[in-house]
XYZ file of C-alpha atoms in Angstrom:
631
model
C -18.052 -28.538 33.918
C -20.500 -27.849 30.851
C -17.654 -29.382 28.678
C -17.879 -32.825 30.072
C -21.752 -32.959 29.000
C -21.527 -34.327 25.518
C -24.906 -35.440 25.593
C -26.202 -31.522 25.505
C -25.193 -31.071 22.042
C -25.856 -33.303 19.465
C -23.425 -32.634 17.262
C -20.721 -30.451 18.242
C -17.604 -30.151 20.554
C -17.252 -27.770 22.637
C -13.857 -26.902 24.395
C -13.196 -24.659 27.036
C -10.138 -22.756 27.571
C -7.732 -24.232 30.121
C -7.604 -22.203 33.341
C -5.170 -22.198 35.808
C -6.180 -23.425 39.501
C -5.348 -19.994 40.993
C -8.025 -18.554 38.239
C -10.824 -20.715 39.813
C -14.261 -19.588 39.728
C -14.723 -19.086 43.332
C -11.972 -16.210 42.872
C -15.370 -14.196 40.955
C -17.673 -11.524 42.827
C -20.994 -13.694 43.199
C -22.926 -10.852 40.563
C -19.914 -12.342 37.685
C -19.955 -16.308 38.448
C -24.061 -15.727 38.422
C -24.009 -14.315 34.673
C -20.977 -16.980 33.744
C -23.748 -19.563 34.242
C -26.591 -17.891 32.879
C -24.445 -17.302 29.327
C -23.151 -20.966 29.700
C -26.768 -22.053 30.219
C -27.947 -19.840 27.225
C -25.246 -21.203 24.960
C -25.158 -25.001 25.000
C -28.989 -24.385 24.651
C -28.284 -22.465 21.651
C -25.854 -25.567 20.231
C -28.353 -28.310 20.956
C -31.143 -26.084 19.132
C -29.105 -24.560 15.671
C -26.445 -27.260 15.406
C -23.274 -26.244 16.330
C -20.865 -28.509 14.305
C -17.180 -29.969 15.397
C -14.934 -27.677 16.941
C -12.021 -26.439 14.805
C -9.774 -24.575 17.406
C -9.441 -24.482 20.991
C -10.142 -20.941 22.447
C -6.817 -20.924 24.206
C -4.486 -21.014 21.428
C -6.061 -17.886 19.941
C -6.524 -15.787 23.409
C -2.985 -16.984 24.475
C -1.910 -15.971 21.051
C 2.189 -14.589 22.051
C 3.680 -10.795 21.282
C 6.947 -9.829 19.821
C 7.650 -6.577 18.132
C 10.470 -5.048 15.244
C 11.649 -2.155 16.531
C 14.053 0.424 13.787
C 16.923 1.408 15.523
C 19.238 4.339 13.838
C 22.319 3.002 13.349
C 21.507 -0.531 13.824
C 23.292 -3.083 12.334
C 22.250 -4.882 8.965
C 18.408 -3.469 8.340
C 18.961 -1.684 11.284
C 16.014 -3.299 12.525
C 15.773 -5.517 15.713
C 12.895 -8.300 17.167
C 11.894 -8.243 20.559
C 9.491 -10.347 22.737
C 6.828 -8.913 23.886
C 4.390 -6.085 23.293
C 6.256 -3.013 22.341
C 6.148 -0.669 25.716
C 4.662 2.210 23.238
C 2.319 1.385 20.223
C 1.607 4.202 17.289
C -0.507 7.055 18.226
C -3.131 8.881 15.990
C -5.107 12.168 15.652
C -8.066 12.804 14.712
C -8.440 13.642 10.512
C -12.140 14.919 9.782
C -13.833 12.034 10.786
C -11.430 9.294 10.911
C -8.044 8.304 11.847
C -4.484 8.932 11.045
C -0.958 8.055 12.435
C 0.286 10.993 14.292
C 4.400 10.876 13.162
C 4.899 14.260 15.190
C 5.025 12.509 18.352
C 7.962 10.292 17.806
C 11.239 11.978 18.810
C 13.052 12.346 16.359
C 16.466 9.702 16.689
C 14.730 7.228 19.123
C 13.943 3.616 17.823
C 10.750 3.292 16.158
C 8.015 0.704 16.281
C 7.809 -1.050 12.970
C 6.002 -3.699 13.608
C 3.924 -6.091 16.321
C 3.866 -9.950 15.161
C 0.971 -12.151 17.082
C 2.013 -15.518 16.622
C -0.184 -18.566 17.818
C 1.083 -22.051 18.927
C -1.330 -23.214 16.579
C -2.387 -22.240 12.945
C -4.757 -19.508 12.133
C -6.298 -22.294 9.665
C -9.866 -20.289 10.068
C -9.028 -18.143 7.231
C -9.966 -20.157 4.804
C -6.017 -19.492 2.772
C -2.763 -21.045 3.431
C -2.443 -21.640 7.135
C -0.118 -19.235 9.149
C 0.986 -19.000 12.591
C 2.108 -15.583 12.489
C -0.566 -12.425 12.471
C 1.544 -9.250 10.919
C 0.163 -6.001 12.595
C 1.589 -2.220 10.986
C 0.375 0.730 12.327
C -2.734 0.554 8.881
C -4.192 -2.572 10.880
C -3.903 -1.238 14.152
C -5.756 2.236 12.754
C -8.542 0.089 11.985
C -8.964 -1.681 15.222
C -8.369 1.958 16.817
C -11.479 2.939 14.889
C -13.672 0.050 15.872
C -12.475 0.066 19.267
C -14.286 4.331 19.486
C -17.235 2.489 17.636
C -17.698 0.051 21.070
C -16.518 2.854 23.617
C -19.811 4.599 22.063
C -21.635 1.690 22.251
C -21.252 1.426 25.972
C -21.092 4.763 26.738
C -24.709 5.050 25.435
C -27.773 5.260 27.771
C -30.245 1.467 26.985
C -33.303 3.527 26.106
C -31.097 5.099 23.239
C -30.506 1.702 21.521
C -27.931 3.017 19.824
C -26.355 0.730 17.372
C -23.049 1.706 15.968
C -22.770 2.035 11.721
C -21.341 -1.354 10.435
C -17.698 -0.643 9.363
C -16.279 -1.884 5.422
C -12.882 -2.598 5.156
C -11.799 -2.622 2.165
C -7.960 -1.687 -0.039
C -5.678 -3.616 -2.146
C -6.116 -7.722 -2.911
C -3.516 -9.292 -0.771
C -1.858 -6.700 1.843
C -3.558 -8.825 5.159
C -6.984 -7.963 5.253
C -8.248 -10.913 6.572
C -4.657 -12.047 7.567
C -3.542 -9.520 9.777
C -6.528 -7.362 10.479
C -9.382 -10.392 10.792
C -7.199 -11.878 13.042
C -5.809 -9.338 14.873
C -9.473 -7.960 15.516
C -10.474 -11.527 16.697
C -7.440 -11.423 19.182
C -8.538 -7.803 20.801
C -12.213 -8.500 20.675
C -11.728 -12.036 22.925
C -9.750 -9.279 25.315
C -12.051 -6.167 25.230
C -14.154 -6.818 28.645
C -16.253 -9.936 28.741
C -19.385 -8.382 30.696
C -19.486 -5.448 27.939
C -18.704 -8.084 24.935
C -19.476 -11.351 25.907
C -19.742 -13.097 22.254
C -17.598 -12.599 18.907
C -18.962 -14.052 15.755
C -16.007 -14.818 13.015
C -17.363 -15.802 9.686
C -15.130 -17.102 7.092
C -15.000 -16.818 3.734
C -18.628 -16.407 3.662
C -19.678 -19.720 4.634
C -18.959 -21.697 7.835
C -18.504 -19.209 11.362
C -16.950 -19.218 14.303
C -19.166 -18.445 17.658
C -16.524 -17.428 20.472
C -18.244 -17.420 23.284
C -15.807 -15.409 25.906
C -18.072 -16.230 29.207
C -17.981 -19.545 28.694
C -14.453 -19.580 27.184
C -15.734 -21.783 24.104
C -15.634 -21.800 20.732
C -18.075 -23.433 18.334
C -18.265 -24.076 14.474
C -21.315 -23.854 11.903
C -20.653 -25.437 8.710
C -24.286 -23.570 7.800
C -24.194 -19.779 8.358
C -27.864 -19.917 8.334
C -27.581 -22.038 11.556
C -25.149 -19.192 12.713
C -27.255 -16.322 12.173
C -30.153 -18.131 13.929
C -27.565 -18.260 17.203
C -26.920 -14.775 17.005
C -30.602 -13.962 16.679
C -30.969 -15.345 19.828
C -28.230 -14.462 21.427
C -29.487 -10.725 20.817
C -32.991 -11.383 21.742
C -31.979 -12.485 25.349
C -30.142 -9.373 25.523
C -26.092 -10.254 24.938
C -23.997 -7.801 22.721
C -21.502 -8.990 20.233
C -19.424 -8.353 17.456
C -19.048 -9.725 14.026
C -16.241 -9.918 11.662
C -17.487 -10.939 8.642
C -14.663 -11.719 5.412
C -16.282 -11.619 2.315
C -15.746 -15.099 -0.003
C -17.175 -15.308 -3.682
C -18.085 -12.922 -6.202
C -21.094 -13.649 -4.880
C -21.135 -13.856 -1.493
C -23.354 -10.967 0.806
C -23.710 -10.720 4.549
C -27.256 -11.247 5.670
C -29.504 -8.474 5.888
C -30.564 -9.499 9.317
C -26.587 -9.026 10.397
C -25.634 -7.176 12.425
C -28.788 -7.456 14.962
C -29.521 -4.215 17.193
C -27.173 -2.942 19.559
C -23.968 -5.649 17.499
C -20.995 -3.891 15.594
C -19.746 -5.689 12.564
C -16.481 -5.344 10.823
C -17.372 -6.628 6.746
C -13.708 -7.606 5.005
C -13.557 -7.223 1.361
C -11.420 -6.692 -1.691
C -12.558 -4.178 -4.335
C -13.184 -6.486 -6.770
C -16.202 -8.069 -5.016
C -19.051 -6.092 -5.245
C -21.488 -8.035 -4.207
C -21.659 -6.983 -1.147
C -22.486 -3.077 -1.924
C -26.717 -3.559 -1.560
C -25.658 -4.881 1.994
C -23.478 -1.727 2.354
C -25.696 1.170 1.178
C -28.788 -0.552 3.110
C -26.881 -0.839 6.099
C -25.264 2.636 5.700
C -22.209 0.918 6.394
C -19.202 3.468 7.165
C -15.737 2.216 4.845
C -12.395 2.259 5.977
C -9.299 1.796 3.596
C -6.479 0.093 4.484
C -3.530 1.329 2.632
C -0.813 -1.293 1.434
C 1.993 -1.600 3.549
C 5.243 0.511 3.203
C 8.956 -0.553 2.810
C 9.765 -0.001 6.289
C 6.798 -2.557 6.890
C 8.033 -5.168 4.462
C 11.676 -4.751 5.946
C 10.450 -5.441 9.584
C 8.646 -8.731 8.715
C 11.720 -10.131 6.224
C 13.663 -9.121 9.751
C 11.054 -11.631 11.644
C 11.300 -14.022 9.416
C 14.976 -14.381 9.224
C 14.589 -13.239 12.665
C 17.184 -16.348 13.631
C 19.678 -15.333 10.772
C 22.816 -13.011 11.396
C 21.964 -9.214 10.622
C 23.575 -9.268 7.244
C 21.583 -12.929 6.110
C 18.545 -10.826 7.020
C 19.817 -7.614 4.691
C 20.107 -10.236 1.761
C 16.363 -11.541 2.131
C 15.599 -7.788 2.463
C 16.960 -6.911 -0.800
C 16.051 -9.935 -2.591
C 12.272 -9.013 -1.407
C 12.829 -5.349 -2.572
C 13.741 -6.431 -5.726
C 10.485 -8.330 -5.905
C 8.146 -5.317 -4.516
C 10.147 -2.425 -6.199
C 8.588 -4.349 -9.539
C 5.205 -6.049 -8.304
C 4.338 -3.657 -5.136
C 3.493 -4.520 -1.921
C 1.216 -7.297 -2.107
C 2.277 -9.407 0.727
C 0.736 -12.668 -0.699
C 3.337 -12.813 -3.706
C 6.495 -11.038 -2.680
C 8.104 -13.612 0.021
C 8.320 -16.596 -2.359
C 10.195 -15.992 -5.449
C 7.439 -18.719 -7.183
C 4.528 -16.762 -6.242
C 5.874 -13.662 -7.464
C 7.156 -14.796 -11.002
C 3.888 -16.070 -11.188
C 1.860 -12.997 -10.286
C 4.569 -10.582 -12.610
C 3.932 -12.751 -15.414
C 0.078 -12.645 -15.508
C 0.743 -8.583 -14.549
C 3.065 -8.482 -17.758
C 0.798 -10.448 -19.707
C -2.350 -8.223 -19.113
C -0.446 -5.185 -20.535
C 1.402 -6.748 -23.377
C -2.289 -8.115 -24.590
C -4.181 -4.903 -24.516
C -5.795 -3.805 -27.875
C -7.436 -0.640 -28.761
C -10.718 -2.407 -27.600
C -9.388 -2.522 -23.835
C -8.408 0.572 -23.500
C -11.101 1.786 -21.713
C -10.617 -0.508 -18.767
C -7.405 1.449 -18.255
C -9.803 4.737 -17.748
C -11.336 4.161 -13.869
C -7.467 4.900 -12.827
C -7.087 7.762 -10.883
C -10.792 7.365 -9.673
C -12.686 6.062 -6.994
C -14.660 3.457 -9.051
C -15.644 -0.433 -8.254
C -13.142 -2.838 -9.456
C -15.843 -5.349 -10.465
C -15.168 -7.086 -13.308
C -11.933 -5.124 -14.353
C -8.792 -7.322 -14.307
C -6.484 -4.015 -15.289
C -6.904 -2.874 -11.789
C -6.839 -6.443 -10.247
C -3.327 -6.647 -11.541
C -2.494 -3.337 -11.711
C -3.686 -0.694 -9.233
C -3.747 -0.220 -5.679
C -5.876 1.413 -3.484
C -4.602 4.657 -1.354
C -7.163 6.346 1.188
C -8.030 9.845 0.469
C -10.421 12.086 1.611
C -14.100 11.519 0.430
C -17.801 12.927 1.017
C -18.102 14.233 4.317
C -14.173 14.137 4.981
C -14.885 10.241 5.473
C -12.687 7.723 3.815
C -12.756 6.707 -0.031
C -10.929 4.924 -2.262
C -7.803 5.901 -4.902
C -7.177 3.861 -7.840
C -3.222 4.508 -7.582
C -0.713 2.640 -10.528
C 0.822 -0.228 -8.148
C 4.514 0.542 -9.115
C 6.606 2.477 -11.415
C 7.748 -0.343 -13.494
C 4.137 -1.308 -14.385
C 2.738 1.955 -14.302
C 6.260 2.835 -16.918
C 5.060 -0.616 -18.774
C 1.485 0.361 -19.224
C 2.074 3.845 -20.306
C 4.169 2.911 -22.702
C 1.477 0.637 -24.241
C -1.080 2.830 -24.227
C 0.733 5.733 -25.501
C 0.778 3.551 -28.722
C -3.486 2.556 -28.486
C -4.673 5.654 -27.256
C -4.640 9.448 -29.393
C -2.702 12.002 -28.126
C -6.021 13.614 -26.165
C -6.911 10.349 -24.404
C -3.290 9.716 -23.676
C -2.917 13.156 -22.105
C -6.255 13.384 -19.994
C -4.982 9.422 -19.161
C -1.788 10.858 -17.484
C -3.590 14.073 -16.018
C -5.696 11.539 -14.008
C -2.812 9.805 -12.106
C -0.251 12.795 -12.134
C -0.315 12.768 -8.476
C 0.742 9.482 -8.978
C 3.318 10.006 -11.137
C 4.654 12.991 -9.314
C 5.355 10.771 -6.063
C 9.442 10.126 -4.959
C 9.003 6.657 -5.975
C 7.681 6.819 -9.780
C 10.984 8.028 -11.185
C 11.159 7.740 -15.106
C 7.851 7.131 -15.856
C 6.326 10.947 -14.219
C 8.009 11.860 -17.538
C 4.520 11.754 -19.281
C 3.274 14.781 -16.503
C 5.558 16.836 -18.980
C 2.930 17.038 -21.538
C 0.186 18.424 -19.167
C 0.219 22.510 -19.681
C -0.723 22.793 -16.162
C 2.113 20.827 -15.063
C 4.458 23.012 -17.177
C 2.918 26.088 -15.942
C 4.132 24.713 -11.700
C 7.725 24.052 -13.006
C 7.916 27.536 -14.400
C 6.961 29.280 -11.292
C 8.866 27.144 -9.054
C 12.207 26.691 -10.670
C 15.393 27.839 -9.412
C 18.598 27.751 -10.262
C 21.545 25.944 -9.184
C 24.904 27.810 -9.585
C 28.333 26.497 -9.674
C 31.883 27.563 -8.176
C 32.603 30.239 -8.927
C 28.890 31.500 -9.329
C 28.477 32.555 -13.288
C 25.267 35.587 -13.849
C 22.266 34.236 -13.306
C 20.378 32.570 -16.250
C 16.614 32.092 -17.256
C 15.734 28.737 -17.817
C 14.892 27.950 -21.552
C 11.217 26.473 -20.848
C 10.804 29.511 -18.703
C 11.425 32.423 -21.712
C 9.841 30.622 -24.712
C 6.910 29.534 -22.089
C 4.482 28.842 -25.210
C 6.541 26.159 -26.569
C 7.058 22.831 -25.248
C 6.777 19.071 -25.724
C 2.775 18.291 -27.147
C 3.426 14.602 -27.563
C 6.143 11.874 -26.949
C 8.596 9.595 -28.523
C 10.054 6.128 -27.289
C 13.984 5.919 -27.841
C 14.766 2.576 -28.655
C 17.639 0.927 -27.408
C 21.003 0.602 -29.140
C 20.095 -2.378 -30.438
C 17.513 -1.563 -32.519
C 18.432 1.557 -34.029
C 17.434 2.178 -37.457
C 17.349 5.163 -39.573
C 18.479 8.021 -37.755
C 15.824 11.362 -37.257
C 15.760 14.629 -37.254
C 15.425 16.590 -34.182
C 11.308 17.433 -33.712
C 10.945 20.296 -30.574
C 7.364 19.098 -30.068
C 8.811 15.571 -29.093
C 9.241 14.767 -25.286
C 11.790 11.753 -26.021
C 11.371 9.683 -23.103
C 14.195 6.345 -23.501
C 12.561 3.057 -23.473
C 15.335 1.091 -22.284
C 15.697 1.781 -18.202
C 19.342 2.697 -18.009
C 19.944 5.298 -20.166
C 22.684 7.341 -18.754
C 22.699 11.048 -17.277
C 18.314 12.243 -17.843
C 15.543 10.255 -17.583
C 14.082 11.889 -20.900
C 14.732 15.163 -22.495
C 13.488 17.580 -25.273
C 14.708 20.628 -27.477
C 13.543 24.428 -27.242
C 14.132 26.222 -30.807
C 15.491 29.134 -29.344
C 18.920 30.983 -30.346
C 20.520 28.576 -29.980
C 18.951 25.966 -29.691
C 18.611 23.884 -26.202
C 18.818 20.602 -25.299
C 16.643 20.267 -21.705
C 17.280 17.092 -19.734
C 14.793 16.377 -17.367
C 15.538 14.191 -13.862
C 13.774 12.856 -11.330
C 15.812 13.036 -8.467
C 14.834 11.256 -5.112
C 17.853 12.274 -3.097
C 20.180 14.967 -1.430
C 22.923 14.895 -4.265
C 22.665 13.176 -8.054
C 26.329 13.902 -9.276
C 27.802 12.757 -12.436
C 30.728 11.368 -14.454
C 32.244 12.240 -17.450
C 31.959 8.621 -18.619
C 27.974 9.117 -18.215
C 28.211 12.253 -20.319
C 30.152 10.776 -23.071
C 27.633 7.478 -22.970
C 24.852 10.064 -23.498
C 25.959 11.944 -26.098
C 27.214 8.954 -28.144
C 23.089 8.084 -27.666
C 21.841 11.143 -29.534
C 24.436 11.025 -31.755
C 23.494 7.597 -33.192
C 19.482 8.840 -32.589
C 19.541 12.113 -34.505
C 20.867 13.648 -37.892
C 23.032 15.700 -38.252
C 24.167 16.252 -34.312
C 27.626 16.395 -34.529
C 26.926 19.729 -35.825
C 24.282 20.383 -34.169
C 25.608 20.128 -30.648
C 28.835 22.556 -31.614
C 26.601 25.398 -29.963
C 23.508 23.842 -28.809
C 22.583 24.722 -25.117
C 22.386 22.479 -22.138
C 19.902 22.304 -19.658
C 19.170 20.265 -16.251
C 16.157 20.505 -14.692
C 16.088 18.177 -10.985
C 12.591 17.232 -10.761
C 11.835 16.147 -7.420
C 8.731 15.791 -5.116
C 8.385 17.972 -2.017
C 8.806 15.137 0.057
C 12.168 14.463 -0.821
C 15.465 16.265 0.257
C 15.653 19.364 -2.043
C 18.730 19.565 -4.161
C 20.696 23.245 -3.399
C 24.145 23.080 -4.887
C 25.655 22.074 -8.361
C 25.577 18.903 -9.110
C 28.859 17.983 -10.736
C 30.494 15.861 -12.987
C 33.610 14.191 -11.843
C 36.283 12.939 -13.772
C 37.328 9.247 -13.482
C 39.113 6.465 -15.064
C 37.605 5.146 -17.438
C 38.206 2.900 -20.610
C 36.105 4.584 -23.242
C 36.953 8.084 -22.231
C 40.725 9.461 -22.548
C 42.070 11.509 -19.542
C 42.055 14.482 -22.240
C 38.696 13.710 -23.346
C 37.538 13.900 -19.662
C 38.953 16.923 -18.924
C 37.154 18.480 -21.962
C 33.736 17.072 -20.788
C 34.593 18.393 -17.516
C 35.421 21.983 -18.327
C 31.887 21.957 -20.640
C 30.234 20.496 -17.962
C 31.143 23.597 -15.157
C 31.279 26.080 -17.903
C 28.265 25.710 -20.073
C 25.668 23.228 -18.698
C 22.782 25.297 -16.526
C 21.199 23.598 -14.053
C 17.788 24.119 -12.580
C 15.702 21.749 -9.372
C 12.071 22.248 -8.793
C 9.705 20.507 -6.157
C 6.454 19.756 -6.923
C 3.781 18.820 -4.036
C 1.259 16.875 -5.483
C -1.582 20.145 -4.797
C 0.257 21.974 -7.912
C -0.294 18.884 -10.363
């Protein structure tokens, strides 16, 4: 065999995947065995010429790489999510979205166990990517999309007549630092390239980091390391000039790292990895017309399915405590799958997040201003450590980028700092930017600031409707629905109890949004000077039913009491409004939402029934949903 000639290459080791007898070559028509030789020939040629250095990894431990999948079973115990081995028997499917991709969900039945996630595991370490070594490759149905595109790029590659020489647009992957770019997708790529048919594909090229690359050479069943990536590109030069297709995966390292411009060579695909905050490779991009696709981070379901695998050898309810304890971490950082697993990591990462915002000055506040745009990250640590990237629609219904707040509880952090740097005007065109954002189930409290966009007022007029108790009183107009020209202009920050100082008086321009992240019964509230006057409580509600106590109702009032003059006689015949906020996704509230009476130390059973009886007879409530077209 070629590999037992050490004297053909210099300086390298070559090693061929192991083969089982019954797999011998005589089993291959002549035609295949003939063009085995001639690409075995071709390449320990090429290693002796460019200087093909030490072999890292045999080729078997990454082609024999092993499946299991996380399926979500309803009803299942613990996460309700179970591992199996294998590849699942269905994967995701997707339909066609202008001129990309997109999982199709209206194919799943609805009730059957769904495929969460597909773990490739080696017996090895992936140590080529250039980070912490791992043995497990973490595929959701965003990596698979990508390979689903690449893999039409090479059926049209193939499909396509020689005297074409069609070569297929270079594909840029980009989305949020950390989610498994190079991870999960640059791996998982590597694993379905070395399978997609050896006479069509015969070489994959993996460069890492920028600097040294892998040449797997699937004929031949070898794999072969260059330190130099100039020595690299000068192998796949010449692989393309005798005629051999191939594809390159290419993961961006520095700030100032750029593929070559003579990558890919004709009739090659290439797949270039990077993170928005590298730029350096955008000449490469716009000279190669390079097509991007953008990975979105993973969702909770995601994260739940690989705490499952992890734990996987853990009773069901050990696995629901790692869950949580990894929520709590996400629900507060996001999704970035490099900090949330290790509770170092990610009081690392939150502190440097918290840091950022608690040091802004009026100078930085314009680094705050490419959110809710599709603009570079270069050079911009407020994004770095704040945003993430979604995929929306973009020129030509291609892909682009969304500069999305990360989480609620740094996008409720950083509003609150800026709504003390920026005016009034710059803090209200800041919020109209991301009120998509802010408007999604999962941003709670801090969509409060959408309040003080007229256009967003103008939606929750026309869309309100009223929710009547037993037995049904008249119907009622909602207060910001009759005085429709007044309204909150600006906001306030309720401090907590603790630092209370003079009380105020009541200001009906104020939105008073609570700083402090339980305050009881609204998430933030304001007062209409009509006859009389009305108090409107605003909520964002993310499920089917957000009931009450009268222990919560008491808490609240005792708030405003100690906020505002003058309330205790203020309240005697002040008005009460609810309004339900709640996305469209989410399960629309339809009845009353009520407020029950329990034991309770603060509150007397006399007291309770008093709150009660206001609660049915006077307090109005009102539940709007908002898709994200009307703000």
């Amino acid at each position: 065999m070629p590999g037992n000639q050490a004297s053909a290459v210099p300086q390298g080791d070559i090693r061929r995947r192991a083969r089982p007898e019954s797999e011998g070559d005589t089993d291959q028509p002549a035609a295949t065995r003939g063009r085995v030789e001639e690409v075995r020939r071709l390449m320990w040629a090429l290693d002796s010429r460019v200087e093909g250095r030490t072999l890292w990894e045999d080729y078997e431990s990454v082609y024999n790489a092993r499946w299991h999948h996380v399926m979500e079973v309803p009803g299942g115990e613990g996460t309700g999510m179970e591992v199996h081995e294998g590849e699942p028997p269905q994967s995701w499917t997707y339909k066609a979205v202008g001129r990309t991709l997109e999982k199709d969900d209206g194919v799943e039945p609805s009730g059957a166990p769904r495929l969460r996630l597909m773990v490739l595991t080696l017996g090895k370490k992936w140590h080529y990517l250039c980070r912490d070594a791992i043995t497990d490759c973490y595929v959701n149905c965003e990596v698979d999309r990508v390979w689903q595109i690449v893999k039409g790029d090479l059926t049209e590659l193939f499909s396509s007549r020689p005297e074409d020489h069609f070569t297929p647009h270079p594909r840029l992957l980009t989305g949020t630092p950390g989610i498994g770019k190079s991870m999960a997708a640059g791996s998982y790529f590597l694993y379905q390239l070395l399978h997609y048919d050896a006479e069509l594909l015969p070489v994959v090229v993996f460069v890492v980091c920028g600097s040294e690359a892998y040449v797997f050479n699937k004929t031949a069943e070898t794999v072969t390391r260059y330190m130099d990536k100039s020595m690299m590109i000068k192998a796949v030069k010449e692989l393309s000039r005798r005629g051999m297709k191939g594809y390159i995966i290419y993961d961006v390292g520095g700030r100032l790292d750029s593929p070559s411009p003579f990558l890919p060579p004709g009739g090659w695909g290439m797949l270039v990895v990077a993170t928005p905050e590298k730029t350096s490779y955008i000449h490469w991009a716009n000279e190669k017309r390079a097509v991007r696709i953008i990975m979105n981070c993973p969702d909770e379901s995601d994260v739940k399915a690989m705490c499952v695998w992890m734990k996987r050898n853990q009773p069901p309810p050990q696995q629901a405590e790692y869950w949580r304890e990894v929520k709590g971490r996400m629900d507060k950082l996001g999704p970035i799958l490099r900090y949330i697993f290790d509770e170092g990591s990610y009081k690392y990462w939150i502190a440097k997040c918290h840091n950022l915002v608690d040091g802004t000055t009026s100078w930085g506040i314009q680094s705050y201003s490419v959110f809710g745009t599709s603009k570079l990250w270069e050079g911009n640590n407020v994004l770095e450590y704040l945003a993430r990237i979604v995929r929306a629609r973009g020129e030509r219904n291609g892909e682009s980028p969304f500069n999305a707040p990360i989480t609620a509880h740094l996008a409720s952090k950083t509003l609150c700092k800026l709504a003390q740097l920026m005016t009034q005007a710059e803090f209200n065109l800041f919020v109209s930017r991301i009120r998509d954002c802010l408007m999604h189930a999962n941003f709670g409290k801090c969509a409060m600031f959408a309040f003080l966009n007229v256009a967003f007022m103008a939606a929750i007029r026309r869309k309100l409707k009223e929710l009547k108790p037993p037995p049904r009183r008249p119907s009622h107009r909602c207060a910001p629905d009759v005085h429709s020209q007044e309204g909150p202009t600006s906001h306030y920050f309720l401090p907590s109890a603790e630092r209370i100082g003079k009380k105020t008086c009541i200001n009906h321009r104020l939105l008073y949004i609570p700083e402090v992240e339980n305050f009881p019964l609204v998430d933030g509230f304001f007062f209409m000077d009509s006859n009389p006057m009305t108090l409107v409580g605003l909520r964002m509600a993310t499920a089917g039913g957000h009931h009450t106590t009268t222990s919560t109702v008491r808490q609240f009032t005792e708030c405003l009491a100690a906020y505002f003059n003058g309330w205790e006689e203020l309240s005697r015949d002040m008005s009460w409004e609810i309004i339900y906020v709640q996305h469209a996704d989410s399960t629309p509230l339809n009845d009353w939402q009520r407020c029950d009476v329990v034991n309770s130390d603060n509150v007397s059973k006399k007291e309770s029934q008093k709150i009660a009886a206001f609660w049915e007879e006077k307090v109005r409530q009102y539940q709007v949903s908002i898709p994200s077209r009307d703000v």
